[in-house]
Coordinates of C-alpha atoms in Angstrom, one line a residue:
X1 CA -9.4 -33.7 44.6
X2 CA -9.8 -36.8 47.0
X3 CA -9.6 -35.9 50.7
X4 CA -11.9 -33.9 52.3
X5 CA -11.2 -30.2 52.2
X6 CA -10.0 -28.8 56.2
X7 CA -11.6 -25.9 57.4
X8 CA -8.9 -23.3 59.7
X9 CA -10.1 -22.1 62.4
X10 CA -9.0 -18.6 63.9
X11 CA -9.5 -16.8 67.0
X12 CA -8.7 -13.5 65.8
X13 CA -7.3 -12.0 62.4
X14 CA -4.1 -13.5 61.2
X15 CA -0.9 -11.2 60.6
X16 CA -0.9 -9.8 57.6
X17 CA -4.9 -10.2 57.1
X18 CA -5.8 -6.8 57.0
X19 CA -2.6 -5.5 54.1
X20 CA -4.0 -8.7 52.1
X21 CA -5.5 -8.8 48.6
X22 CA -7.3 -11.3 47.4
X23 CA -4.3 -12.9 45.2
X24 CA -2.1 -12.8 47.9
X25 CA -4.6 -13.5 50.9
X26 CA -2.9 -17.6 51.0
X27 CA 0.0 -15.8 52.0
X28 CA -1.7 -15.8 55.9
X29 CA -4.8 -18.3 55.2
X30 CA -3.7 -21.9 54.5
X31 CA -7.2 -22.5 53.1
X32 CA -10.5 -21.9 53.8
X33 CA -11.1 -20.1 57.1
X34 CA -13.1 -19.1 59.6
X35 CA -12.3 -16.2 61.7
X36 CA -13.9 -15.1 65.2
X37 CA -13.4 -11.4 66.1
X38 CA -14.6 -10.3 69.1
X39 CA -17.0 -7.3 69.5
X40 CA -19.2 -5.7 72.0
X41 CA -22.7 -7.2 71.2
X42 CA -23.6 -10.9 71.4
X43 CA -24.8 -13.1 69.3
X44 CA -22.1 -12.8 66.4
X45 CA -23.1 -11.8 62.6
X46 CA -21.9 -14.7 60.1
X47 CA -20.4 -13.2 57.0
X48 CA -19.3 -15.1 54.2
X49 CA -16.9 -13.5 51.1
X50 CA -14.8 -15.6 48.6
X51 CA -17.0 -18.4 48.0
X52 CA -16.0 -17.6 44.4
X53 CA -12.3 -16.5 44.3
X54 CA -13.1 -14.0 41.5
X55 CA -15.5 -12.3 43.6
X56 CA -13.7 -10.0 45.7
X57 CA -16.3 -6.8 47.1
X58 CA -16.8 -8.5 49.9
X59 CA -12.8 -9.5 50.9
X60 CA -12.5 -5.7 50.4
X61 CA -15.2 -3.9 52.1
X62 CA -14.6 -6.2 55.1
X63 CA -11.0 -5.9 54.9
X64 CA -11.5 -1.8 54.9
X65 CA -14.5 -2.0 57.7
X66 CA -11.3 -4.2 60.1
X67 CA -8.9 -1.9 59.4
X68 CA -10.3 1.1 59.8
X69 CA -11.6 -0.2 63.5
X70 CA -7.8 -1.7 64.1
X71 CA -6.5 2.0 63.4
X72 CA -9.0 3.8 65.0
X73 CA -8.4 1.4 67.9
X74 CA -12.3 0.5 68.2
X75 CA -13.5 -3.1 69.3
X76 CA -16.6 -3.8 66.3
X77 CA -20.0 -3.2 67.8
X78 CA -20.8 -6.7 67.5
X79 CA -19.1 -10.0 67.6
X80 CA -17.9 -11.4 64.0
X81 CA -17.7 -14.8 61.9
X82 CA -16.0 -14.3 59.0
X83 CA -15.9 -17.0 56.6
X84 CA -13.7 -17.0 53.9
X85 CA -14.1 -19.6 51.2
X86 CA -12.3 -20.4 48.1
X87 CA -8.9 -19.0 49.1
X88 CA -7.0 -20.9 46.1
X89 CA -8.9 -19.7 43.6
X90 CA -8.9 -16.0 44.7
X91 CA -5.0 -16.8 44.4
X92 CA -5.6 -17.5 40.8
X93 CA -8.7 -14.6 40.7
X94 CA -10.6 -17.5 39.3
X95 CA -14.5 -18.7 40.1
X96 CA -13.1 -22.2 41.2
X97 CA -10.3 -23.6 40.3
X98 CA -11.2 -26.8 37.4
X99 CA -10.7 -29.8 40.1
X100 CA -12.9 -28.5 42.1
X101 CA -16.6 -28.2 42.8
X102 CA -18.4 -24.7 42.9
X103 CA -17.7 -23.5 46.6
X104 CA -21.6 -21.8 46.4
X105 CA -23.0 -25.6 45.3
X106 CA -22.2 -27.3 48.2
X107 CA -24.4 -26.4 51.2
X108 CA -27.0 -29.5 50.7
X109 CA -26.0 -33.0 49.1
X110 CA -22.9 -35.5 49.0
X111 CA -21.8 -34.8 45.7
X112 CA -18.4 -33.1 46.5
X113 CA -15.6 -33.5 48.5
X114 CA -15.7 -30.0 49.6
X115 CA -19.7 -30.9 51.8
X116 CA -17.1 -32.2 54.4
X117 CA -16.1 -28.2 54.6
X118 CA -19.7 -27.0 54.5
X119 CA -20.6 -29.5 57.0
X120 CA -17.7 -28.3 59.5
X121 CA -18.9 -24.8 58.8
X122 CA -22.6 -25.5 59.3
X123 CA -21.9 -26.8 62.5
X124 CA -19.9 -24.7 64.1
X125 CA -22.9 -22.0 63.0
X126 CA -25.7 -24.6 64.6
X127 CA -23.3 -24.7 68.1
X128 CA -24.1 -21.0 68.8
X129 CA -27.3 -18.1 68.2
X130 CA -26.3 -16.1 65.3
X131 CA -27.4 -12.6 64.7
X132 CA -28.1 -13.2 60.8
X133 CA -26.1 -14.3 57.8
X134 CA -24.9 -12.3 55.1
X135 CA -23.1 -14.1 52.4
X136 CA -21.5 -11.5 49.7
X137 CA -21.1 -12.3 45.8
X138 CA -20.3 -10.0 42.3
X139 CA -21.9 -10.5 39.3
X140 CA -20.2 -11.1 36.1
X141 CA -22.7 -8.7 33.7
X142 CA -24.2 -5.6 33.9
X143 CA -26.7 -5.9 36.9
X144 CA -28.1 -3.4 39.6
X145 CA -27.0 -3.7 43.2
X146 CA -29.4 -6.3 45.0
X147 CA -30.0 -8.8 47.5
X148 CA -31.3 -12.4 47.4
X149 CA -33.7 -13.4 50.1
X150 CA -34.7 -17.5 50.5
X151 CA -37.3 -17.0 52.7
X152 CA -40.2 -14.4 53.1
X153 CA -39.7 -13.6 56.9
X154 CA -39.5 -9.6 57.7
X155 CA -36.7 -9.9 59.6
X156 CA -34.6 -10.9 56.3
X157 CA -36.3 -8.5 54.1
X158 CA -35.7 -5.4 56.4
X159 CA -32.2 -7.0 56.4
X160 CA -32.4 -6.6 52.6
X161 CA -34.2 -3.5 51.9
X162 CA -31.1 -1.6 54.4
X163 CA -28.7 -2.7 51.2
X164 CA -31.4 -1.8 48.6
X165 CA -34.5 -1.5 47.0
X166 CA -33.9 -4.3 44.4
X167 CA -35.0 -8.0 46.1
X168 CA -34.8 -11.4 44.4
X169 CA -37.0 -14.2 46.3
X170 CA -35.3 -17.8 45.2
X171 CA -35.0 -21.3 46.2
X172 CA -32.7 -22.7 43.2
X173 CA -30.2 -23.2 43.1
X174 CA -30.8 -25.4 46.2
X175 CA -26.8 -25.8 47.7
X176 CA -26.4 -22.1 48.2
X177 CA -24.6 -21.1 51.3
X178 CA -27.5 -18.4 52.0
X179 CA -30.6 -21.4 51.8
X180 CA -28.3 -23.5 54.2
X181 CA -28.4 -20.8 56.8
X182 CA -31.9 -19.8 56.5
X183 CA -33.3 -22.9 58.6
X184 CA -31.9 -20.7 61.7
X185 CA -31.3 -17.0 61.4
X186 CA -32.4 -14.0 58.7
X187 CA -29.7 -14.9 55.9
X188 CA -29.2 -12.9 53.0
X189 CA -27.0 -12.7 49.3
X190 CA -25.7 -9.1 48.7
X191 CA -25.0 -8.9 45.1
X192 CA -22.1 -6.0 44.9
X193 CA -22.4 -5.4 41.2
X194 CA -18.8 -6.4 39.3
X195 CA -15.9 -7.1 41.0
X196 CA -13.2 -4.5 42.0
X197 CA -16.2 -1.7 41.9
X198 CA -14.9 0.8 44.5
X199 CA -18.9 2.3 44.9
X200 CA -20.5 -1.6 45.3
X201 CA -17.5 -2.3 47.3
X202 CA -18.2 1.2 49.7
X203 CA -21.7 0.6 49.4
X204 CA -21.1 -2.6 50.9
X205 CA -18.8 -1.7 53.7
X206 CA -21.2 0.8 54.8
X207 CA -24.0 -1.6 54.7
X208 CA -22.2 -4.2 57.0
X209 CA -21.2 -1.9 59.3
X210 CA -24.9 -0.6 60.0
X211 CA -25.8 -4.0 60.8
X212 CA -23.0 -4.0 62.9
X213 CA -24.5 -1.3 64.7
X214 CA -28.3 -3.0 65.2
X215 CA -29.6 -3.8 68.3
X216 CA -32.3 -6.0 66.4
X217 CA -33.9 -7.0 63.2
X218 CA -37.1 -5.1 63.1
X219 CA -39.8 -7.3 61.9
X220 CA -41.2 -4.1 60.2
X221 CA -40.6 -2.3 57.1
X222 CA -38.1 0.0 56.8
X223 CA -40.3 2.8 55.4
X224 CA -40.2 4.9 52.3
X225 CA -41.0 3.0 49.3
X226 CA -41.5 -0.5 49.3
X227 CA -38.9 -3.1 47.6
X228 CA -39.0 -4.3 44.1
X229 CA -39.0 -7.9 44.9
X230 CA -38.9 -10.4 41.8
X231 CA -38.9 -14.3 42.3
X232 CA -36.3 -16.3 39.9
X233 CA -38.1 -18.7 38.6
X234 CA -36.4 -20.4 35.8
X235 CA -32.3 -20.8 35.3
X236 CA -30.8 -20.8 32.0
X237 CA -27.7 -23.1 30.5
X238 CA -26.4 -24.1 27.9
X239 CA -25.2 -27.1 26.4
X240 CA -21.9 -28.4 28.8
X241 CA -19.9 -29.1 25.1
X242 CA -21.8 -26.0 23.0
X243 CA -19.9 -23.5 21.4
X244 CA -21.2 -19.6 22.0
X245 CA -20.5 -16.4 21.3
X246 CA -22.2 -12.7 21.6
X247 CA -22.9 -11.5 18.5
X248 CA -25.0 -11.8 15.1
X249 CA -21.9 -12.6 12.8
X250 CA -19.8 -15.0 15.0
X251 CA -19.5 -18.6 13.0
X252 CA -18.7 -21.7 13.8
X253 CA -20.9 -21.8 16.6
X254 CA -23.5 -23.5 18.1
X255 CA -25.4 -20.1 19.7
X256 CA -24.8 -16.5 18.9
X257 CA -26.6 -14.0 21.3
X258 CA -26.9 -10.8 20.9
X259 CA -24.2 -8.7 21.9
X260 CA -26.4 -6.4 24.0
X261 CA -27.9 -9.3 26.1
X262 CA -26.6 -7.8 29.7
X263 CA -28.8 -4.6 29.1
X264 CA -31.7 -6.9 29.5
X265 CA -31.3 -7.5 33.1
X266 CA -33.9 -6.4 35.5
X267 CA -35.7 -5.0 32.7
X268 CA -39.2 -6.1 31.5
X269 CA -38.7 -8.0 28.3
X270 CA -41.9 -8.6 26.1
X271 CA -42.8 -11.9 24.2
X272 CA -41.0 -12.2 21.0
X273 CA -37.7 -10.5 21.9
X274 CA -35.0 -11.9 19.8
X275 CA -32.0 -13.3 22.3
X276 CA -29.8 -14.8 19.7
X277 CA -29.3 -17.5 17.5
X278 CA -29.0 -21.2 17.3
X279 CA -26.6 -22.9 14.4
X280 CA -26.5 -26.1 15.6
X281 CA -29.9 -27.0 15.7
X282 CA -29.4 -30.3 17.5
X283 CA -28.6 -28.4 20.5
X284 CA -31.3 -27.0 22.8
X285 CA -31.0 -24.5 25.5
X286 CA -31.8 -25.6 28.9
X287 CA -34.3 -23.6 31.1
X288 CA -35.0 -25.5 34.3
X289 CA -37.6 -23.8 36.8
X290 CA -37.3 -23.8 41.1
X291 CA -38.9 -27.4 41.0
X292 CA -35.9 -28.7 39.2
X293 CA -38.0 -29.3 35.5
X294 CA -37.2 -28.8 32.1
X295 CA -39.0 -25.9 30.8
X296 CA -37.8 -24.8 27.8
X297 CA -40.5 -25.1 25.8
X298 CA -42.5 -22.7 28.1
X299 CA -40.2 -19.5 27.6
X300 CA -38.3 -20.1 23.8
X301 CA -39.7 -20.8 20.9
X302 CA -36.8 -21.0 17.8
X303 CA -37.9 -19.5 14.4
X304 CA -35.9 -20.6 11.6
X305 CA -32.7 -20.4 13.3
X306 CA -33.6 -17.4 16.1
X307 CA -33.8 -17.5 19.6
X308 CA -37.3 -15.9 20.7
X309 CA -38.9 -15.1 24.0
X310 CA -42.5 -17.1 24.0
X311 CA -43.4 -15.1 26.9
X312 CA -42.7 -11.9 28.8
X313 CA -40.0 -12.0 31.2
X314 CA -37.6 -10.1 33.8
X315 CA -34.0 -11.3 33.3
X316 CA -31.3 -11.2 35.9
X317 CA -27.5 -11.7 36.0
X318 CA -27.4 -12.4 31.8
X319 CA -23.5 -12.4 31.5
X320 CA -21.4 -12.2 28.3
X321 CA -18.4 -14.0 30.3
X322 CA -18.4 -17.3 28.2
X323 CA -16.5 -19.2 31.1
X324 CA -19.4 -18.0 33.7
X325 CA -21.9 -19.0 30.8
X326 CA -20.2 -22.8 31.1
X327 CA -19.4 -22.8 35.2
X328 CA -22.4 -21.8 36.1
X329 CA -25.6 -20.4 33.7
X330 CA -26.5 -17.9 31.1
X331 CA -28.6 -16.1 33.6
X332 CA -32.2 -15.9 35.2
X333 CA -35.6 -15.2 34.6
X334 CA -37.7 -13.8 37.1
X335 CA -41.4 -12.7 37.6
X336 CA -42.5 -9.5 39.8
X337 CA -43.5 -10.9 43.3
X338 CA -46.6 -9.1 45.6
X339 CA -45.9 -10.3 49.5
X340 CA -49.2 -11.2 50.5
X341 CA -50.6 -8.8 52.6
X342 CA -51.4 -10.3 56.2
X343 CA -54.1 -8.1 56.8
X344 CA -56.5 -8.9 53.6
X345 CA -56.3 -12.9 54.9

């Protein structure tokens, strides 16, 4: 892909938008869109869906949330952006489709044709106050409902803690939509658990439409217990040209995890834990921490040909989904996080 991806604008939902699926959503978007809906309260929320065309809770619970409005012949309690992203891939209900970059890695940088897009989109969002940003994703494995936070401000925590109690804190990957959007309004990631969930996909819907409803973003907690908030730290990958697999007896491979790998996530796993095993030993995993360095070394340790932890860890979003695994990572490690409390400084 040479020319620089457009970016269709919309002044209200297109015909047909609302008896769409994802597969069949090209059908009234021509590519990736963004679509002003006008509401009672001013300034607009910013929500992003589709940046990965395989991800579809947030095309649906927004979908639902418009039509049920349109039928009920209500104008939304606040004004809308809705951003839609990789629109040819959700035709295909793939991540990205293979000439293309990641639609989620392009909100920083040069690399890509598709900046051009993010640029267009980032502007128009600069050009006006927003009310926040939520951008809506899946996971491939067996993960909790949570949200991602890239800055510590209470405004996007409250925002956070009104989808759950579950909080990551990260800053890499670095060319996320949500980082992008932090430099000028509270910005969150919801994470909807897999896609075509009905509950994540309800329990999304009813979570956008309460912020719909805010006046404000308290600056307060929102009571109760406090959030489990965990900081990613370290990013996991594999070999670009390795061969891998999910359990003890697969051969001809380069890495074999263990088949169970998904029930790991946002548990705590102790030193020594065996993750898999490595065949080829000429092949390394990658684990590169939030300041971009290799540090492999500091979490596995491989004993004969096993794949150990060297020190306790949380994992997150560990996925079994061998094309995930090679688009984007094996998964995350993360570390319980205290916020600092103001009143002890």
């Amino acid at each position: 892909m040479n020319q620089p991806m457009q970016l269709h604008l919309f002044d209200q939902l297109p015909a047909g938008f609302l008896e769409a699926e994802p597969e069949t959503l090209h059908t009234c978007l021509p590519g990736p869109s963004l679509i002003r809906i006008e509401g009672e309260a001013s300034p607009p929320l910013f929500v992003s869906t589709l940046l990965h065309g395989n991800e579809t809770s947030g095309f649906y619970a927004i979908r639902d949330l418009l039509r049920k409005y349109s039928e009920e012949k209500r104008p939304l309690p606040r004004k809308l952006i809705l951003f839609l992203g990789n629109i040819a891939a959700a035709e295909k209900n793939l991540r990205h489709l293979p000439d293309q970059a990641d639609f989620n890695r392009i909100w920083s940088g040069k690399h890509y044709p598709e900046h051009h897009l993010a640029e267009q989109v980032l502007k128009l969002a600069h050009d006006e106050p927003l009310f926040a940003c939520i951008d809506i994703h899946n996971t491939t494995g067996k993960n909790p409902l949570f949200a991602c936070i890239n800055r510590l401000d209470p405004h996007s925590i409250h925002l956070a803690e009104m989808f759950t109690s579950t909080l990551v804190y990260f800053n890499r990957p670095a060319e996320v939509l949500s980082r992008a959007f932090s430099n000028f309004c509270p910005s969150i990631v919801l994470e909807g658990g897999r896609s075509h969930s009905p509950a994540g996909t309800r329990t999304v819907a009813e979570f956008l439409e309460k912020v719909l409803h805010l006046t404000e973003i308290p600056d307060a907690p929102n009571g109760g217990s406090p959030p489990a908030i965990y900081h990613s730290v370290a990013r996991i990958h594999v070999p670009e040209d390795s061969r891998i697999s999910f359990n003890k007896e697969c051969v001809q491979k380069d890495f074999c995890f263990v088949e169970d790998l998904e029930a790991m996530n946002f548990k705590e796993i102790p030193e020594n834990t065996l993750l898999g095993w490595r065949h080829n030993p000429a092949m390394n995993l990658s684990i590169i921490d939030e300041k971009g360095r290799e540090v492999e070394s500091r979490y596995i340790r491989y004993v004969e040909n096993e794949i150990r932890l060297k020190q306790g860890v949380v994992p997150s979003m560990f996925t079994s989904l061998i094309t995930a695994v090679h688009q984007d990572c094996l998964g995350y490690f993360m570390e319980p996080y205290q916020i600092p409390d103001p009143s002890l400084t």
